[in-house]
Short mmCIF file of C-alpha atoms in Angstrom, two decimals:
data_model
loop_
_atom_site.label_atom_id
_atom_site.label_comp_id
_atom_site.label_asym_id
_atom_site.label_seq_id
_atom_site.Cartn_x
_atom_site.Cartn_y
_atom_site.Cartn_z
CA MET A 1377 -33.92 20.99 5.36
CA THR A 1378 -32.35 23.51 3.03
CA GLY A 1379 -35.38 24.38 0.93
CA GLU A 1380 -36.69 27.87 0.25
CA ARG A 1381 -38.43 29.55 3.19
CA GLU A 1382 -39.01 33.13 4.19
CA GLU A 1383 -35.40 32.89 5.30
CA LYS A 1384 -33.27 30.23 3.66
CA ILE A 1385 -31.30 28.36 6.29
CA THR A 1386 -27.58 27.89 5.76
CA LEU A 1387 -25.87 24.54 5.33
CA SER A 1388 -24.18 25.04 8.68
CA GLU A 1389 -27.66 25.23 10.24
CA TYR A 1390 -28.69 22.17 8.23
CA PHE A 1391 -25.79 20.18 9.72
CA ARG A 1392 -26.85 21.19 13.23
CA SER A 1393 -30.12 19.39 12.50
CA VAL A 1394 -28.06 16.39 11.33
CA ASP A 1395 -26.20 16.49 14.66
CA ARG A 1396 -29.51 16.31 16.53
CA ARG A 1397 -30.56 13.25 14.55
CA LEU A 1398 -27.21 11.55 15.15
CA ARG A 1399 -27.57 12.10 18.89
CA SER A 1400 -30.95 10.35 18.75
CA ILE A 1401 -29.54 7.19 17.10
CA SER A 1402 -28.61 4.54 19.63
CA GLY A 1403 -25.34 2.66 19.35
CA SER A 1404 -21.94 2.11 20.93
CA ARG A 1405 -20.12 5.26 19.86
CA ILE A 1406 -16.46 4.92 18.84
CA THR A 1407 -14.10 7.91 18.65
CA ARG A 1408 -10.58 7.70 17.21
CA ASP A 1409 -7.94 10.34 16.42
CA ILE A 1410 -5.58 10.37 13.45
CA LEU A 1411 -2.74 12.77 12.70
CA LEU A 1412 -2.55 14.12 9.16
CA ASP A 1413 0.16 16.63 8.28
CA GLY A 1414 0.45 17.48 11.97
CA ARG A 1415 -3.28 18.12 12.32
CA ARG A 1416 -5.47 16.13 14.67
CA ILE A 1417 -8.59 14.73 13.03
CA ARG A 1418 -11.21 13.09 15.23
CA GLN A 1419 -13.29 10.34 13.65
CA HIS A 1420 -16.71 9.60 15.16
CA PHE A 1421 -18.52 6.32 14.45
CA LEU A 1422 -21.99 5.26 15.57
CA SER A 1423 -20.96 1.64 16.17
CA ALA A 1424 -17.89 -0.58 16.44
CA GLU A 1425 -18.97 -2.44 13.30
CA GLN A 1426 -19.09 0.75 11.26
CA ALA A 1427 -15.76 1.88 12.71
CA GLU A 1428 -14.11 -1.31 11.46
CA MET A 1429 -15.17 -0.45 7.91
CA VAL A 1430 -12.94 2.64 7.96
CA ILE A 1431 -10.22 2.16 10.57
CA PRO A 1432 -8.08 -0.42 8.68
CA SER A 1433 -7.57 1.99 5.78
CA PHE A 1434 -5.92 4.49 8.14
CA THR A 1435 -3.52 2.03 9.76
CA GLY A 1436 -0.45 3.78 11.10
CA LEU A 1437 -2.10 7.18 11.54
CA TYR A 1438 -4.00 6.62 14.78
CA VAL A 1439 -2.78 8.35 17.94
CA GLU A 1440 -3.90 8.64 21.53
CA ALA A 1441 -6.94 10.86 21.90
CA GLY A 1442 -6.32 14.18 23.54
CA GLY A 1443 -6.68 17.89 23.13
CA GLN A 1444 -8.95 19.81 20.81
CA PRO A 1445 -9.17 18.34 17.30
CA ASP A 1446 -8.56 20.48 14.24
CA ALA A 1447 -11.57 18.82 12.59
CA ASP A 1448 -14.29 16.29 13.38
CA PHE A 1449 -15.43 13.60 10.91
CA TYR A 1450 -18.73 11.78 11.45
CA PHE A 1451 -19.24 8.43 9.71
CA TRP A 1452 -22.44 6.40 9.87
CA MET A 1453 -24.81 4.26 7.79
CA ASP A 1454 -28.49 5.03 7.45
CA GLU A 1455 -31.31 5.62 4.99
CA LEU A 1456 -30.84 8.89 3.13
CA VAL A 1457 -34.45 10.08 3.24
CA PRO A 1458 -34.25 11.72 6.70
CA TYR A 1459 -31.24 13.76 5.55
CA LEU A 1460 -32.53 15.02 2.22
CA PRO A 1461 -32.85 18.80 1.91
CA GLU A 1462 -36.45 20.01 1.89
CA GLY A 1463 -38.01 19.91 -1.54
CA THR A 1464 -35.61 17.24 -2.79
CA ALA A 1465 -37.38 14.28 -4.37
CA ARG A 1466 -36.15 10.83 -3.32
CA GLY A 1467 -34.68 9.06 -6.33
CA PRO A 1468 -31.52 7.70 -7.91
CA GLY A 1469 -30.15 11.10 -8.87
CA ILE A 1470 -27.59 13.44 -7.41
CA TRP A 1471 -28.20 16.58 -5.36
CA THR A 1472 -25.36 19.03 -4.70
CA GLY A 1473 -25.53 22.31 -2.89
CA SER A 1474 -23.09 24.77 -1.32
CA ASP A 1475 -23.00 28.17 0.30
CA GLU A 1476 -20.48 30.19 2.27
CA THR A 1477 -21.04 27.98 5.32
CA GLY A 1478 -20.92 24.47 3.91
CA TYR A 1479 -21.12 21.85 1.19
CA LEU A 1480 -23.55 18.96 0.68
CA HIS A 1481 -23.54 16.18 -1.91
CA VAL A 1482 -26.24 13.48 -1.85
CA ASN A 1483 -26.02 10.57 -4.29
CA GLY A 1484 -29.04 8.27 -4.21
CA GLY A 1485 -27.97 4.65 -3.76
CA TYR A 1486 -24.56 5.66 -2.38
CA GLY A 1487 -24.69 8.26 0.34
CA LEU A 1488 -24.08 11.75 1.64
CA VAL A 1489 -20.87 13.74 1.96
CA GLY A 1490 -21.00 17.12 3.64
CA ALA A 1491 -18.86 19.83 5.16
CA ASP A 1492 -19.75 22.43 7.77
CA HIS A 1493 -17.03 24.99 7.05
CA LEU A 1494 -17.83 27.14 10.07
CA ARG A 1495 -17.39 24.37 12.63
CA ARG A 1496 -14.83 22.24 10.74
CA ARG A 1497 -17.17 19.24 10.82
CA TYR A 1498 -17.34 16.72 8.00
CA TYR A 1499 -20.08 14.17 7.42
CA ILE A 1500 -20.16 10.81 5.63
CA CYS A 1501 -23.40 8.80 5.59
CA LEU A 1502 -23.42 5.70 3.39
CA GLU A 1503 -26.69 4.25 2.21
CA HIS A 1504 -24.88 1.26 0.74
CA THR A 1505 -24.74 -1.49 3.38
CA GLY A 1506 -23.02 -4.13 1.17
CA GLU A 1507 -22.94 -7.62 2.59
CA ASP A 1508 -19.44 -8.20 1.24
CA LYS A 1509 -17.22 -6.91 4.01
CA ASN A 1510 -14.13 -7.12 1.77
CA THR A 1511 -15.14 -4.17 -0.37
CA SER A 1512 -14.48 -0.69 0.93
CA PRO A 1513 -16.68 2.14 -0.33
CA GLU A 1514 -16.45 3.43 3.24
CA ALA A 1515 -12.74 4.28 3.02
CA HIS A 1516 -13.23 5.98 -0.34
CA ALA A 1517 -16.07 8.07 1.09
CA MET A 1518 -13.69 9.15 3.84
CA VAL A 1519 -11.16 10.25 1.19
CA ILE A 1520 -13.83 12.37 -0.50
CA SER A 1521 -14.55 13.96 2.86
CA LEU A 1522 -10.81 14.53 3.45
CA PHE A 1523 -10.74 16.33 0.12
CA ARG A 1524 -13.36 18.76 1.50
CA TRP A 1525 -11.32 19.18 4.68
CA ALA A 1526 -8.18 19.89 2.65
CA MET A 1527 -10.01 22.63 0.75
CA ASP A 1528 -10.66 24.31 4.11
CA THR A 1529 -7.02 24.03 5.27
CA ASP A 1530 -5.12 25.48 2.29
CA MET A 1531 -4.37 21.96 1.02
CA LEU A 1532 -5.53 19.92 -1.94
CA VAL A 1533 -6.14 16.19 -2.30
CA MET A 1534 -5.43 14.67 -5.71
CA HIS A 1535 -5.61 11.18 -7.17
CA GLY A 1536 -2.01 10.22 -7.84
CA ALA A 1537 1.21 8.79 -6.48
CA ALA A 1538 4.20 10.77 -5.25
CA VAL A 1539 7.75 9.39 -5.22
CA GLY A 1540 11.22 10.89 -5.39
CA ALA A 1541 14.96 10.66 -4.97
CA GLY A 1542 17.56 13.00 -3.56
CA GLY A 1543 14.92 15.09 -1.81
CA ARG A 1544 12.94 15.92 -4.97
CA GLY A 1545 9.90 14.16 -6.35
CA VAL A 1546 7.35 13.71 -9.11
CA LEU A 1547 3.62 13.20 -9.18
CA VAL A 1548 2.59 10.02 -10.99
CA GLY A 1549 -0.91 10.42 -12.37
CA ALA A 1550 -3.06 7.98 -14.30
CA ARG A 1551 -6.44 6.35 -14.35
CA GLY A 1552 -6.80 3.06 -12.48
CA GLY A 1553 -5.09 0.07 -14.04
CA GLN A 1554 -2.28 2.01 -15.74
CA GLY A 1555 0.49 0.89 -13.38
CA LYS A 1556 0.62 3.91 -11.07
CA SER A 1557 0.35 2.06 -7.74
CA THR A 1558 2.68 -0.77 -8.83
CA LEU A 1559 5.32 1.74 -9.92
CA ALA A 1560 5.05 3.60 -6.62
CA ALA A 1561 5.31 0.38 -4.60
CA ALA A 1562 8.41 -0.65 -6.56
CA CYS A 1563 9.94 2.75 -5.74
CA LEU A 1564 9.25 2.12 -2.06
CA VAL A 1565 10.97 -1.29 -2.21
CA ARG A 1566 13.94 0.32 -3.96
CA GLY A 1567 14.34 2.73 -1.04
CA MET A 1568 13.33 5.90 -2.86
CA ASP A 1569 11.51 8.79 -1.19
CA PHE A 1570 7.88 7.66 -0.92
CA VAL A 1571 4.76 9.67 -0.13
CA ALA A 1572 1.76 7.89 -1.65
CA ASP A 1573 0.60 5.35 -4.20
CA ASP A 1574 -2.99 6.51 -4.75
CA TYR A 1575 -4.02 9.78 -3.08
CA VAL A 1576 -1.77 12.63 -2.04
CA LEU A 1577 -2.02 15.91 -0.14
CA LEU A 1578 -0.61 18.93 -1.97
CA THR A 1579 0.13 22.39 -0.63
CA ARG A 1580 -2.01 25.10 -2.26
CA SER A 1581 0.35 28.03 -1.74
CA GLY A 1582 4.09 28.52 -1.86
CA ALA A 1583 6.37 25.76 -3.11
CA LEU A 1584 4.48 22.70 -4.29
CA GLU A 1585 4.96 19.85 -1.81
CA ALA A 1586 3.35 16.43 -1.54
CA LYS A 1587 2.41 14.92 1.82
CA PRO A 1588 1.03 11.46 2.67
CA ILE A 1589 -2.56 10.59 3.54
CA TYR A 1590 -2.26 6.81 4.03
CA ARG A 1591 0.18 4.34 5.49
CA THR A 1592 -1.19 1.59 3.25
CA LEU A 1593 -0.52 0.26 -0.26
CA GLY A 1594 -2.92 -1.05 -2.88
CA MET A 1595 -1.57 -3.84 -5.05
CA ASN A 1596 -2.68 -6.53 -7.47
CA PRO A 1597 -1.82 -10.01 -6.13
CA ASP A 1598 0.27 -10.93 -9.17
CA MET A 1599 2.52 -7.92 -8.61
CA GLN A 1600 3.29 -8.67 -4.96
CA GLY A 1601 5.71 -11.44 -5.86
CA LYS A 1602 7.27 -9.52 -8.76
CA ILE A 1603 8.10 -6.59 -6.51
CA GLY A 1604 9.11 -8.79 -3.58
CA ILE A 1605 7.16 -6.83 -1.01
CA GLU A 1606 6.09 -8.67 2.15
CA LEU A 1607 3.54 -6.66 4.10
CA PRO A 1608 0.52 -7.72 6.18
CA VAL A 1609 -2.70 -7.94 4.17
CA ILE A 1610 -5.44 -5.72 5.57
CA ARG A 1611 -8.13 -6.51 3.02
CA ARG A 1612 -8.81 -8.22 -0.30
CA ASP A 1613 -11.26 -6.63 -2.71
CA PRO A 1614 -12.93 -9.31 -4.86
CA SER A 1615 -14.75 -6.66 -6.88
CA ARG A 1616 -11.35 -5.47 -8.18
CA GLY A 1617 -9.75 -8.78 -9.07
CA GLY A 1618 -8.68 -9.55 -5.51
CA LYS A 1619 -6.68 -6.33 -5.15
CA LEU A 1620 -4.83 -6.22 -1.83
CA LEU A 1621 -4.72 -3.46 0.73
CA LEU A 1622 -1.37 -3.82 2.53
CA ASP A 1623 -0.26 -2.42 5.87
CA ALA A 1624 2.77 -0.25 5.08
CA SER A 1625 2.86 1.53 8.45
CA GLY A 1626 6.28 0.01 9.17
CA CYS A 1627 7.77 1.50 5.99
CA ARG A 1628 9.55 4.82 5.73
CA PHE A 1629 7.30 7.56 4.37
CA ALA A 1630 8.61 10.98 3.42
CA ARG A 1631 6.85 13.61 5.54
CA SER A 1632 7.00 16.10 2.69
CA LEU A 1633 8.42 15.99 -0.83
CA PRO A 1634 8.99 18.95 -3.18
CA ILE A 1635 7.38 18.21 -6.56
CA ILE A 1636 9.23 19.19 -9.75
CA ALA A 1637 7.41 17.28 -12.52
CA VAL A 1638 4.38 15.22 -13.48
CA VAL A 1639 4.83 11.73 -14.93
CA TYR A 1640 2.09 9.57 -16.39
CA PRO A 1641 2.79 5.87 -17.04
CA SER A 1642 1.71 3.83 -20.03
CA LEU A 1643 1.71 0.03 -20.16
CA PRO A 1644 3.30 -2.04 -22.94
CA GLU A 1645 0.95 -3.44 -25.54
CA GLU A 1646 -0.53 -6.86 -24.91
CA GLY A 1647 1.99 -9.59 -25.69
CA ARG A 1648 4.87 -7.17 -26.22
CA ASP A 1649 7.58 -5.84 -23.95
CA ARG A 1650 9.97 -2.93 -24.20
CA GLU A 1651 12.71 -1.18 -22.31
CA PRO A 1652 11.33 1.48 -19.98
CA GLU A 1653 11.83 5.04 -21.11
CA ILE A 1654 10.71 8.50 -20.06
CA VAL A 1655 10.02 11.06 -22.76
CA PRO A 1656 8.72 14.64 -22.75
CA ALA A 1657 4.95 14.82 -23.09
CA GLU A 1658 2.44 17.45 -23.98
CA ARG A 1659 1.79 19.22 -20.70
CA GLY A 1660 -1.91 19.68 -21.35
CA ARG A 1661 -2.47 15.97 -21.94
CA ALA A 1662 -0.61 14.90 -18.81
CA LEU A 1663 -2.29 17.43 -16.54
CA THR A 1664 -5.71 16.71 -18.02
CA GLN A 1665 -5.29 13.01 -17.21
CA MET A 1666 -4.40 13.68 -13.59
CA ILE A 1667 -6.98 16.42 -13.04
CA TYR A 1668 -9.77 14.49 -14.75
CA SER A 1669 -9.02 11.36 -12.73
CA SER A 1670 -8.96 13.41 -9.50
CA LEU A 1671 -12.25 15.15 -10.24
CA MET A 1672 -13.99 11.87 -11.01
CA GLN A 1673 -12.62 10.06 -7.96
CA LEU A 1674 -13.36 12.94 -5.59
CA GLY A 1675 -16.85 13.79 -6.81
CA ALA A 1676 -15.90 17.29 -7.94
CA PHE A 1677 -16.31 16.95 -11.70
CA ARG A 1678 -18.59 19.98 -12.15
CA GLU A 1679 -16.78 22.30 -9.74
CA THR A 1680 -14.96 24.88 -11.81
CA GLU A 1681 -13.20 26.37 -8.78
CA VAL A 1682 -11.57 23.02 -8.02
CA VAL A 1683 -10.48 22.67 -11.65
CA LYS A 1684 -8.88 26.11 -11.48
CA LEU A 1685 -7.05 25.26 -8.24
CA MET A 1686 -5.66 21.99 -9.59
CA THR A 1687 -4.66 23.59 -12.88
CA ALA A 1688 -2.95 26.49 -11.11
CA ARG A 1689 -0.92 24.17 -8.86
CA LEU A 1690 0.21 21.80 -11.61
CA GLY A 1691 0.25 24.14 -14.60
CA GLY A 1692 3.90 25.16 -14.29
CA LEU A 1693 5.31 21.65 -13.99
CA PRO A 1694 7.03 19.89 -16.90
CA ALA A 1695 5.27 16.70 -17.99
CA TYR A 1696 6.63 13.33 -19.08
CA GLU A 1697 5.31 10.00 -20.28
CA MET A 1698 6.90 6.92 -18.74
CA ARG A 1699 6.65 3.91 -21.02
CA LEU A 1700 6.77 0.99 -18.62
CA CYS A 1701 8.23 -2.45 -19.14
CA ARG A 1702 6.92 -5.58 -17.45
CA ASP A 1703 9.57 -5.54 -14.70
CA PRO A 1704 8.34 -3.14 -11.99
CA LEU A 1705 11.74 -2.94 -10.29
CA LYS A 1706 13.40 -1.98 -13.56
CA ASN A 1707 10.77 0.73 -13.98
CA ALA A 1708 11.59 2.07 -10.52
CA GLU A 1709 15.32 2.09 -11.32
CA ILE A 1710 14.78 4.13 -14.48
CA LEU A 1711 12.47 6.56 -12.69
CA GLU A 1712 15.03 7.13 -9.93
CA GLU A 1713 17.75 7.87 -12.48
CA PHE A 1714 15.40 10.26 -14.25
CA ILE A 1715 14.48 12.17 -11.08
CA ARG A 1716 18.11 12.52 -10.01
CA GLY A 1717 18.94 13.93 -13.44
CA LEU A 1718 16.21 16.59 -13.47
#
């Protein structure tokens, strides 16, 4: 649909052809609105079954429908072939294209993520149908699409946690399995300022502030008892060791948190423990960890403009390594003392 012709069509025009195809697909349409940083986002699903793949991950954000949305998100499941740009061979590879009107990323075997910048419409089509209803590539695809939306609204989505004390906060960045989410959850239990445990919205201009995307928590089952957190279980993910998605909509989230530093956690060596401590770290190493993890998770690894934006927003922050102990609540206590002393 976006191949070379006498006149090359724009991606915005390409997505109008996607709209026509979506209108031709039968199904019981479901429309739901969420509020994100005061903006109304309307989610469109082609069936109730497909809606239930995404809706639980946005527990606590849904509001009564009404008024004109700031953006529309379309989620559906289908074969990718009908949506491939003209001249694109069907295969297991990746196709990415962009112009001044939109963005399109097609990953064979996974799906399509697109953005029509002109009309503020965002598209997520998953090819993966997965018989295991406990896994959730659908919610992650929605996060990738929210990243594209944020880029159009002077915001930035990054992979990381955000917690604080006394009205100031830190970004906690690390690859999966390094204790980031557990540390953030322990901070929430302790009563600290809490924004996110996994993905966070950041302002792209002015003072750097973190804002929440979710009202959920991800947690390994063995940590739930150690932290002493009792929240309803939304989903278990057997592909990730039974990791839990918990409904935290009843918890107190900070609406916005000024960010003054970046912290990256490191776990104690196997079979050994230590007292938690926070030490100055090489800024480049800390920022590289967080930026690299964000780029990989958000499908933007080869986008130099995104790298520049993330580097510009985080480049002036001091960086620290937090050497965790095995007691998550003790870790949260030390982090709170550290933040209050900055």
